[in-house]
Amino acid sequence: MSSESIAERIARIRATLPPTVRLIAVSKYVSAVEMRAAYNAGIRDFGESRVQDAEAKKAELQDLDDITWHLIGHLQSNKARKAVQIFDFIHSCDSLKIAHKLDLLGKELSCQPRVFIQVKLWPDPQKHGWEMGQLLADLPELDRCGSLRIEGLMVIPPLGLDSGKTLALFEQARELAGTIASQKWSRISMQHLSMGMSEDYPLAVQAGATFVRLGQILFGDV
Ligand SMILES: *Cc1c(COP(=O)(O)O)cnc(C)c1O
């Protein structure tokens, strides 16, 4: 099993995904060498959880200029400027405070940060994100963040949730996105759902994910 190459793993996993699902290779545990192998196997979306790591790897891979960079980890305000400059998508917009910060940076840098609203649909003290009630209350304020392009919701299930509950949680995320989309917002789009990791991505795809974020299953145990 461990003799399978990165390219073989990618081909095998990709074959199980519907064409509507975009595969983000989460490269947070690997070096630019493995990322280049993944790129050569057709990957163009990479996910990193730390701004500094992405900055270093982007420099090493600067000859590969058609990579789309995704931030998937919690973002601190003091790294937000760099994040806006490095990443094409920020999946971890997890509070009104960071949304406001990204909005200001978008105005200042004349760009439109593309963000996902990270939601927490299950109590989980380890995770950041909006609880449903709070998000519904904050939507008008988010809709006033004029420079942001809000693409959809991002969700991470708590560790150890069984598969029935995990599927229910992903379906709840899709329903919440549907509810939000049915309201009249000028800036908030709910086109995308960022959900599904190595352990649970088939359930996420079943529930309507449009971006899956896979690390371990593509790169192996490193
Ligand atoms: C690490 C991470 C992933 C990838 O996890 P794997 O289990 O390695 O597939 C996906 N999403 C987020 C937010 C992560 O932090």
PDB file of C-alpha atoms and ligand atoms in Angstrom:
ATOM      1  CA  MET A   1       0.000   0.000   0.000  1.00  0.00           C
ATOM      2  CA  SER A   2       2.749   2.442   0.941  1.00  0.00           C
ATOM      3  CA  SER A   3       4.457   1.633  -2.355  1.00  0.00           C
ATOM      4  CA  GLU A   4       1.689   3.453  -4.207  1.00  0.00           C
ATOM      5  CA  SER A   5       3.048   6.712  -5.621  1.00  0.00           C
ATOM      6  CA  ILE A   6       1.495  10.125  -5.074  1.00  0.00           C
ATOM      7  CA  ALA A   7       0.445  10.161  -8.732  1.00  0.00           C
ATOM      8  CA  GLU A   8      -1.256   6.772  -8.364  1.00  0.00           C
ATOM      9  CA  ARG A   9      -3.046   7.844  -5.221  1.00  0.00           C
ATOM     10  CA  ILE A  10      -4.252  11.033  -6.852  1.00  0.00           C
ATOM     11  CA  ALA A  11      -5.527   9.172  -9.915  1.00  0.00           C
ATOM     12  CA  ARG A  12      -7.315   6.604  -7.750  1.00  0.00           C
ATOM     13  CA  ILE A  13      -9.025   9.203  -5.536  1.00  0.00           C
ATOM     14  CA  ARG A  14      -9.889  11.541  -8.380  1.00  0.00           C
ATOM     15  CA  ALA A  15     -11.632   8.693 -10.193  1.00  0.00           C
ATOM     16  CA  THR A  16     -14.077   8.451  -7.279  1.00  0.00           C
ATOM     17  CA  LEU A  17     -15.011  12.147  -7.369  1.00  0.00           C
ATOM     18  CA  PRO A  18     -17.773  13.577  -9.536  1.00  0.00           C
ATOM     19  CA  PRO A  19     -16.447  16.140 -12.046  1.00  0.00           C
ATOM     20  CA  THR A  20     -18.272  18.928 -10.174  1.00  0.00           C
ATOM     21  CA  VAL A  21     -16.105  18.432  -7.099  1.00  0.00           C
ATOM     22  CA  ARG A  22     -12.860  20.350  -6.933  1.00  0.00           C
ATOM     23  CA  LEU A  23     -10.020  18.492  -5.258  1.00  0.00           C
ATOM     24  CA  ILE A  24      -7.782  20.501  -2.956  1.00  0.00           C
ATOM     25  CA  ALA A  25      -4.576  18.676  -2.074  1.00  0.00           C
ATOM     26  CA  VAL A  26      -3.845  19.610   1.527  1.00  0.00           C
ATOM     27  CA  SER A  27      -0.078  19.882   1.576  1.00  0.00           C
ATOM     28  CA  LYS A  28       0.419  21.077   5.151  1.00  0.00           C
ATOM     29  CA  TYR A  29       2.387  17.951   6.145  1.00  0.00           C
ATOM     30  CA  VAL A  30       4.561  17.688   3.043  1.00  0.00           C
ATOM     31  CA  SER A  31       7.338  19.627   1.367  1.00  0.00           C
ATOM     32  CA  ALA A  32       7.482  21.360  -1.979  1.00  0.00           C
ATOM     33  CA  VAL A  33       8.996  18.160  -3.424  1.00  0.00           C
ATOM     34  CA  GLU A  34       5.807  16.151  -2.839  1.00  0.00           C
ATOM     35  CA  MET A  35       3.745  19.123  -3.969  1.00  0.00           C
ATOM     36  CA  ARG A  36       5.593  19.177  -7.261  1.00  0.00           C
ATOM     37  CA  ALA A  37       4.849  15.463  -7.711  1.00  0.00           C
ATOM     38  CA  ALA A  38       1.171  16.193  -7.053  1.00  0.00           C
ATOM     39  CA  TYR A  39       1.267  19.068  -9.517  1.00  0.00           C
ATOM     40  CA  ASN A  40       2.761  16.778 -12.150  1.00  0.00           C
ATOM     41  CA  ALA A  41      -0.114  14.386 -11.478  1.00  0.00           C
ATOM     42  CA  GLY A  42      -2.577  17.149 -12.335  1.00  0.00           C
ATOM     43  CA  ILE A  43      -3.250  18.886  -9.004  1.00  0.00           C
ATOM     44  CA  ARG A  44      -3.697  22.658  -9.312  1.00  0.00           C
ATOM     45  CA  ASP A  45      -5.350  23.404  -5.956  1.00  0.00           C
ATOM     46  CA  PHE A  46      -3.265  23.242  -2.785  1.00  0.00           C
ATOM     47  CA  GLY A  47      -4.415  23.813   0.783  1.00  0.00           C
ATOM     48  CA  GLU A  48      -2.172  25.046   3.562  1.00  0.00           C
ATOM     49  CA  SER A  49      -3.073  25.784   7.151  1.00  0.00           C
ATOM     50  CA  ARG A  50      -0.347  28.313   7.940  1.00  0.00           C
ATOM     51  CA  VAL A  51       0.423  31.521   6.138  1.00  0.00           C
ATOM     52  CA  GLN A  52       4.213  31.278   6.590  1.00  0.00           C
ATOM     53  CA  ASP A  53       4.367  27.701   5.270  1.00  0.00           C
ATOM     54  CA  ALA A  54       2.430  28.676   2.181  1.00  0.00           C
ATOM     55  CA  GLU A  55       4.663  31.671   1.618  1.00  0.00           C
ATOM     56  CA  ALA A  56       7.802  29.507   1.710  1.00  0.00           C
ATOM     57  CA  LYS A  57       6.354  26.808  -0.536  1.00  0.00           C
ATOM     58  CA  LYS A  58       4.976  29.320  -2.988  1.00  0.00           C
ATOM     59  CA  ALA A  59       8.482  30.732  -3.334  1.00  0.00           C
ATOM     60  CA  GLU A  60       9.891  27.250  -3.978  1.00  0.00           C
ATOM     61  CA  LEU A  61       7.196  26.532  -6.558  1.00  0.00           C
ATOM     62  CA  GLN A  62       7.149  29.894  -8.264  1.00  0.00           C
ATOM     63  CA  ASP A  63       7.788  28.301 -11.664  1.00  0.00           C
ATOM     64  CA  LEU A  64       4.352  26.631 -11.330  1.00  0.00           C
ATOM     65  CA  ASP A  65       2.309  29.743 -11.835  1.00  0.00           C
ATOM     66  CA  ASP A  66      -1.143  28.241 -12.286  1.00  0.00           C
ATOM     67  CA  ILE A  67      -1.569  26.948  -8.744  1.00  0.00           C
ATOM     68  CA  THR A  68      -4.622  28.065  -6.785  1.00  0.00           C
ATOM     69  CA  TRP A  69      -3.732  28.512  -3.111  1.00  0.00           C
ATOM     70  CA  HIS A  70      -6.268  27.808  -0.377  1.00  0.00           C
ATOM     71  CA  LEU A  71      -5.916  28.782   3.270  1.00  0.00           C
ATOM     72  CA  ILE A  72      -7.708  26.194   5.380  1.00  0.00           C
ATOM     73  CA  GLY A  73      -6.406  26.965   8.886  1.00  0.00           C
ATOM     74  CA  HIS A  74      -7.409  29.571  11.452  1.00  0.00           C
ATOM     75  CA  LEU A  75      -6.178  33.035  10.531  1.00  0.00           C
ATOM     76  CA  GLN A  76      -4.919  35.569  13.039  1.00  0.00           C
ATOM     77  CA  SER A  77      -5.509  39.245  12.339  1.00  0.00           C
ATOM     78  CA  ASN A  78      -1.813  40.030  12.248  1.00  0.00           C
ATOM     79  CA  LYS A  79      -1.314  37.554   9.378  1.00  0.00           C
ATOM     80  CA  ALA A  80      -4.361  38.648   7.417  1.00  0.00           C
ATOM     81  CA  ARG A  81      -2.554  41.036   5.088  1.00  0.00           C
ATOM     82  CA  LYS A  82      -0.073  38.388   4.032  1.00  0.00           C
ATOM     83  CA  ALA A  83      -2.905  35.861   3.693  1.00  0.00           C
ATOM     84  CA  VAL A  84      -4.794  38.118   1.302  1.00  0.00           C
ATOM     85  CA  GLN A  85      -1.651  38.532  -0.777  1.00  0.00           C
ATOM     86  CA  ILE A  86      -0.781  34.831  -0.909  1.00  0.00           C
ATOM     87  CA  PHE A  87      -4.064  32.940  -1.058  1.00  0.00           C
ATOM     88  CA  ASP A  88      -6.745  32.810  -3.732  1.00  0.00           C
ATOM     89  CA  PHE A  89      -9.355  31.414  -1.316  1.00  0.00           C
ATOM     90  CA  ILE A  90      -9.621  31.716   2.446  1.00  0.00           C
ATOM     91  CA  HIS A  91     -11.766  28.840   3.729  1.00  0.00           C
ATOM     92  CA  SER A  92     -11.345  29.776   7.367  1.00  0.00           C
ATOM     93  CA  CYS A  93     -13.157  33.085   7.718  1.00  0.00           C
ATOM     94  CA  ASP A  94     -14.451  32.157  11.153  1.00  0.00           C
ATOM     95  CA  SER A  95     -15.530  35.378  12.901  1.00  0.00           C
ATOM     96  CA  LEU A  96     -16.970  38.783  12.176  1.00  0.00           C
ATOM     97  CA  LYS A  97     -13.699  40.281  13.381  1.00  0.00           C
ATOM     98  CA  ILE A  98     -11.600  38.513  10.745  1.00  0.00           C
ATOM     99  CA  ALA A  99     -14.256  39.160   8.086  1.00  0.00           C
ATOM    100  CA  HIS A 100     -14.028  42.883   8.787  1.00  0.00           C
ATOM    101  CA  LYS A 101     -10.259  42.744   8.693  1.00  0.00           C
ATOM    102  CA  LEU A 102     -10.255  40.942   5.327  1.00  0.00           C
ATOM    103  CA  ASP A 103     -12.807  43.393   3.979  1.00  0.00           C
ATOM    104  CA  LEU A 104     -10.640  46.372   4.970  1.00  0.00           C
ATOM    105  CA  LEU A 105      -7.589  44.747   3.403  1.00  0.00           C
ATOM    106  CA  GLY A 106      -9.523  44.096   0.214  1.00  0.00           C
ATOM    107  CA  LYS A 107     -10.389  47.786  -0.001  1.00  0.00           C
ATOM    108  CA  GLU A 108      -6.860  48.872   0.801  1.00  0.00           C
ATOM    109  CA  LEU A 109      -5.209  46.458  -1.633  1.00  0.00           C
ATOM    110  CA  SER A 110      -7.910  46.847  -4.301  1.00  0.00           C
ATOM    111  CA  CYS A 111      -8.752  43.169  -4.406  1.00  0.00           C
ATOM    112  CA  GLN A 112     -11.736  41.025  -3.539  1.00  0.00           C
ATOM    113  CA  PRO A 113     -10.750  38.304  -1.081  1.00  0.00           C
ATOM    114  CA  ARG A 114     -12.703  35.124  -1.796  1.00  0.00           C
ATOM    115  CA  VAL A 115     -13.782  33.600   1.468  1.00  0.00           C
ATOM    116  CA  PHE A 116     -15.786  30.758   2.916  1.00  0.00           C
ATOM    117  CA  ILE A 117     -17.733  31.213   6.104  1.00  0.00           C
ATOM    118  CA  GLN A 118     -16.556  28.545   8.525  1.00  0.00           C
ATOM    119  CA  VAL A 119     -19.476  27.168  10.496  1.00  0.00           C
ATOM    120  CA  LYS A 120     -19.571  25.032  13.596  1.00  0.00           C
ATOM    121  CA  LEU A 121     -22.793  23.037  13.498  1.00  0.00           C
ATOM    122  CA  TRP A 122     -21.845  20.796  16.370  1.00  0.00           C
ATOM    123  CA  PRO A 123     -20.446  22.008  19.698  1.00  0.00           C
ATOM    124  CA  ASP A 124     -16.672  21.699  19.481  1.00  0.00           C
ATOM    125  CA  PRO A 125     -14.448  23.747  21.777  1.00  0.00           C
ATOM    126  CA  GLN A 126     -11.419  22.833  19.607  1.00  0.00           C
ATOM    127  CA  LYS A 127     -12.799  24.507  16.521  1.00  0.00           C
ATOM    128  CA  HIS A 128     -13.382  28.028  15.373  1.00  0.00           C
ATOM    129  CA  GLY A 129     -16.402  29.113  13.410  1.00  0.00           C
ATOM    130  CA  TRP A 130     -19.908  30.480  13.563  1.00  0.00           C
ATOM    131  CA  GLU A 131     -22.664  28.656  15.330  1.00  0.00           C
ATOM    132  CA  MET A 132     -25.797  28.674  13.227  1.00  0.00           C
ATOM    133  CA  GLY A 133     -27.822  31.202  15.237  1.00  0.00           C
ATOM    134  CA  GLN A 134     -24.947  33.624  15.438  1.00  0.00           C
ATOM    135  CA  LEU A 135     -24.268  33.341  11.729  1.00  0.00           C
ATOM    136  CA  LEU A 136     -27.880  34.086  10.825  1.00  0.00           C
ATOM    137  CA  ALA A 137     -27.705  37.147  13.084  1.00  0.00           C
ATOM    138  CA  ASP A 138     -24.407  38.290  11.534  1.00  0.00           C
ATOM    139  CA  LEU A 139     -25.378  37.854   7.868  1.00  0.00           C
ATOM    140  CA  PRO A 140     -26.513  41.469   7.345  1.00  0.00           C
ATOM    141  CA  GLU A 141     -23.159  42.665   8.648  1.00  0.00           C
ATOM    142  CA  LEU A 142     -21.274  40.171   6.458  1.00  0.00           C
ATOM    143  CA  ASP A 143     -23.277  41.316   3.459  1.00  0.00           C
ATOM    144  CA  ARG A 144     -21.987  44.845   4.072  1.00  0.00           C
ATOM    145  CA  CYS A 145     -18.361  43.680   3.733  1.00  0.00           C
ATOM    146  CA  GLY A 146     -18.217  45.197   0.286  1.00  0.00           C
ATOM    147  CA  SER A 147     -14.870  43.912  -0.900  1.00  0.00           C
ATOM    148  CA  LEU A 148     -15.409  40.280   0.072  1.00  0.00           C
ATOM    149  CA  ARG A 149     -16.643  37.592  -2.256  1.00  0.00           C
ATOM    150  CA  ILE A 150     -18.359  35.144   0.018  1.00  0.00           C
ATOM    151  CA  GLU A 151     -18.346  31.833  -1.827  1.00  0.00           C
ATOM    152  CA  GLY A 152     -20.137  29.518   0.572  1.00  0.00           C
ATOM    153  CA  LEU A 153     -19.770  27.558   3.782  1.00  0.00           C
ATOM    154  CA  MET A 154     -16.873  25.541   5.139  1.00  0.00           C
ATOM    155  CA  VAL A 155     -17.314  22.906   7.813  1.00  0.00           C
ATOM    156  CA  ILE A 156     -15.030  20.557   9.769  1.00  0.00           C
ATOM    157  CA  PRO A 157     -16.741  17.774  11.724  1.00  0.00           C
ATOM    158  CA  PRO A 158     -15.546  17.159  15.280  1.00  0.00           C
ATOM    159  CA  LEU A 159     -13.101  14.286  15.744  1.00  0.00           C
ATOM    160  CA  GLY A 160     -14.663  10.912  16.382  1.00  0.00           C
ATOM    161  CA  LEU A 161     -18.154  11.618  15.073  1.00  0.00           C
ATOM    162  CA  ASP A 162     -19.687   8.427  13.617  1.00  0.00           C
ATOM    163  CA  SER A 163     -20.505   8.311   9.925  1.00  0.00           C
ATOM    164  CA  GLY A 164     -24.270   8.716  10.364  1.00  0.00           C
ATOM    165  CA  LYS A 165     -23.800  11.877  12.368  1.00  0.00           C
ATOM    166  CA  THR A 166     -21.084  13.125  10.036  1.00  0.00           C
ATOM    167  CA  LEU A 167     -23.391  12.759   7.039  1.00  0.00           C
ATOM    168  CA  ALA A 168     -26.172  14.503   8.973  1.00  0.00           C
ATOM    169  CA  LEU A 169     -23.804  17.370   9.746  1.00  0.00           C
ATOM    170  CA  PHE A 170     -22.777  17.761   6.090  1.00  0.00           C
ATOM    171  CA  GLU A 171     -26.432  17.709   5.056  1.00  0.00           C
ATOM    172  CA  GLN A 172     -27.182  20.331   7.662  1.00  0.00           C
ATOM    173  CA  ALA A 173     -24.448  22.518   6.153  1.00  0.00           C
ATOM    174  CA  ARG A 174     -25.989  22.127   2.707  1.00  0.00           C
ATOM    175  CA  GLU A 175     -29.444  22.997   4.049  1.00  0.00           C
ATOM    176  CA  LEU A 176     -28.080  26.041   5.847  1.00  0.00           C
ATOM    177  CA  ALA A 177     -26.414  27.181   2.616  1.00  0.00           C
ATOM    178  CA  GLY A 178     -29.760  26.709   0.853  1.00  0.00           C
ATOM    179  CA  THR A 179     -31.577  28.770   3.480  1.00  0.00           C
ATOM    180  CA  ILE A 180     -29.036  31.576   3.217  1.00  0.00           C
ATOM    181  CA  ALA A 181     -29.082  31.470  -0.573  1.00  0.00           C
ATOM    182  CA  SER A 182     -32.881  31.825  -0.590  1.00  0.00           C
ATOM    183  CA  GLN A 183     -32.606  35.177   1.202  1.00  0.00           C
ATOM    184  CA  LYS A 184     -31.824  38.341  -0.678  1.00  0.00           C
ATOM    185  CA  TRP A 185     -28.187  39.218  -0.191  1.00  0.00           C
ATOM    186  CA  SER A 186     -26.189  41.430  -2.439  1.00  0.00           C
ATOM    187  CA  ARG A 187     -22.762  39.927  -1.776  1.00  0.00           C
ATOM    188  CA  ILE A 188     -23.234  36.600  -0.119  1.00  0.00           C
ATOM    189  CA  SER A 189     -23.246  33.725  -2.566  1.00  0.00           C
ATOM    190  CA  MET A 190     -23.711  30.158  -1.417  1.00  0.00           C
ATOM    191  CA  GLN A 191     -22.382  28.562  -4.554  1.00  0.00           C
ATOM    192  CA  HIS A 192     -19.844  26.362  -2.831  1.00  0.00           C
ATOM    193  CA  LEU A 193     -19.544  23.956   0.054  1.00  0.00           C
ATOM    194  CA  SER A 194     -16.045  23.243   1.335  1.00  0.00           C
ATOM    195  CA  MET A 195     -16.312  19.990   3.240  1.00  0.00           C
ATOM    196  CA  GLY A 196     -14.777  16.547   3.322  1.00  0.00           C
ATOM    197  CA  MET A 197     -11.365  15.353   4.481  1.00  0.00           C
ATOM    198  CA  SER A 198      -9.573  12.017   4.041  1.00  0.00           C
ATOM    199  CA  GLU A 199     -11.733  10.198   6.573  1.00  0.00           C
ATOM    200  CA  ASP A 200     -15.124  11.457   5.504  1.00  0.00           C
ATOM    201  CA  TYR A 201     -15.015  12.880   1.977  1.00  0.00           C
ATOM    202  CA  PRO A 202     -17.382  10.299   0.407  1.00  0.00           C
ATOM    203  CA  LEU A 203     -20.052  11.460   2.864  1.00  0.00           C
ATOM    204  CA  ALA A 204     -19.324  15.102   2.088  1.00  0.00           C
ATOM    205  CA  VAL A 205     -19.601  14.442  -1.644  1.00  0.00           C
ATOM    206  CA  GLN A 206     -22.877  12.607  -1.066  1.00  0.00           C
ATOM    207  CA  ALA A 207     -24.159  15.676   0.792  1.00  0.00           C
ATOM    208  CA  GLY A 208     -23.175  18.087  -1.986  1.00  0.00           C
ATOM    209  CA  ALA A 209     -19.594  19.237  -1.352  1.00  0.00           C
ATOM    210  CA  THR A 210     -18.065  21.243  -4.195  1.00  0.00           C
ATOM    211  CA  PHE A 211     -14.556  21.433  -2.695  1.00  0.00           C
ATOM    212  CA  VAL A 212     -12.996  18.545  -0.786  1.00  0.00           C
ATOM    213  CA  ARG A 213      -9.783  19.055   1.192  1.00  0.00           C
ATOM    214  CA  LEU A 214      -7.663  15.911   1.188  1.00  0.00           C
ATOM    215  CA  GLY A 215      -4.256  15.489   2.798  1.00  0.00           C
ATOM    216  CA  GLN A 216      -3.345  12.126   4.247  1.00  0.00           C
ATOM    217  CA  ILE A 217      -5.144  10.035   1.644  1.00  0.00           C
ATOM    218  CA  LEU A 218      -3.238  11.712  -1.207  1.00  0.00           C
ATOM    219  CA  PHE A 219       0.191  12.075   0.340  1.00  0.00           C
ATOM    220  CA  GLY A 220       0.210   9.060   2.644  1.00  0.00           C
ATOM    221  CA  ASP A 221       1.386   8.946   6.218  1.00  0.00           C
ATOM    222  CA  VAL A 222       4.307  11.286   6.383  1.00  0.00           C
TER     223      VAL A 222
HETATM  224  C1  LIG B   1      -5.518  19.027   7.715  1.00  0.00           C
HETATM  225  C2  LIG B   1      -6.806  19.484   7.185  1.00  0.00           C
HETATM  226  C3  LIG B   1      -7.421  18.826   6.116  1.00  0.00           C
HETATM  227  C4  LIG B   1      -6.875  17.556   5.498  1.00  0.00           C
HETATM  228  O1  LIG B   1      -6.983  16.517   6.434  1.00  0.00           O
HETATM  229  P1  LIG B   1      -6.660  15.006   6.018  1.00  0.00           P
HETATM  230  O2  LIG B   1      -7.275  14.217   7.125  1.00  0.00           O
HETATM  231  O3  LIG B   1      -5.172  14.885   5.988  1.00  0.00           O
HETATM  232  O4  LIG B   1      -7.298  14.748   4.716  1.00  0.00           O
HETATM  233  C5  LIG B   1      -8.594  19.351   5.612  1.00  0.00           C
HETATM  234  N1  LIG B   1      -9.153  20.456   6.139  1.00  0.00           N
HETATM  235  C6  LIG B   1      -8.604  21.123   7.168  1.00  0.00           C
HETATM  236  C7  LIG B   1      -9.266  22.340   7.696  1.00  0.00           C
HETATM  237  C8  LIG B   1      -7.418  20.655   7.737  1.00  0.00           C
HETATM  238  O5  LIG B   1      -6.880  21.309   8.765  1.00  0.00           O
END
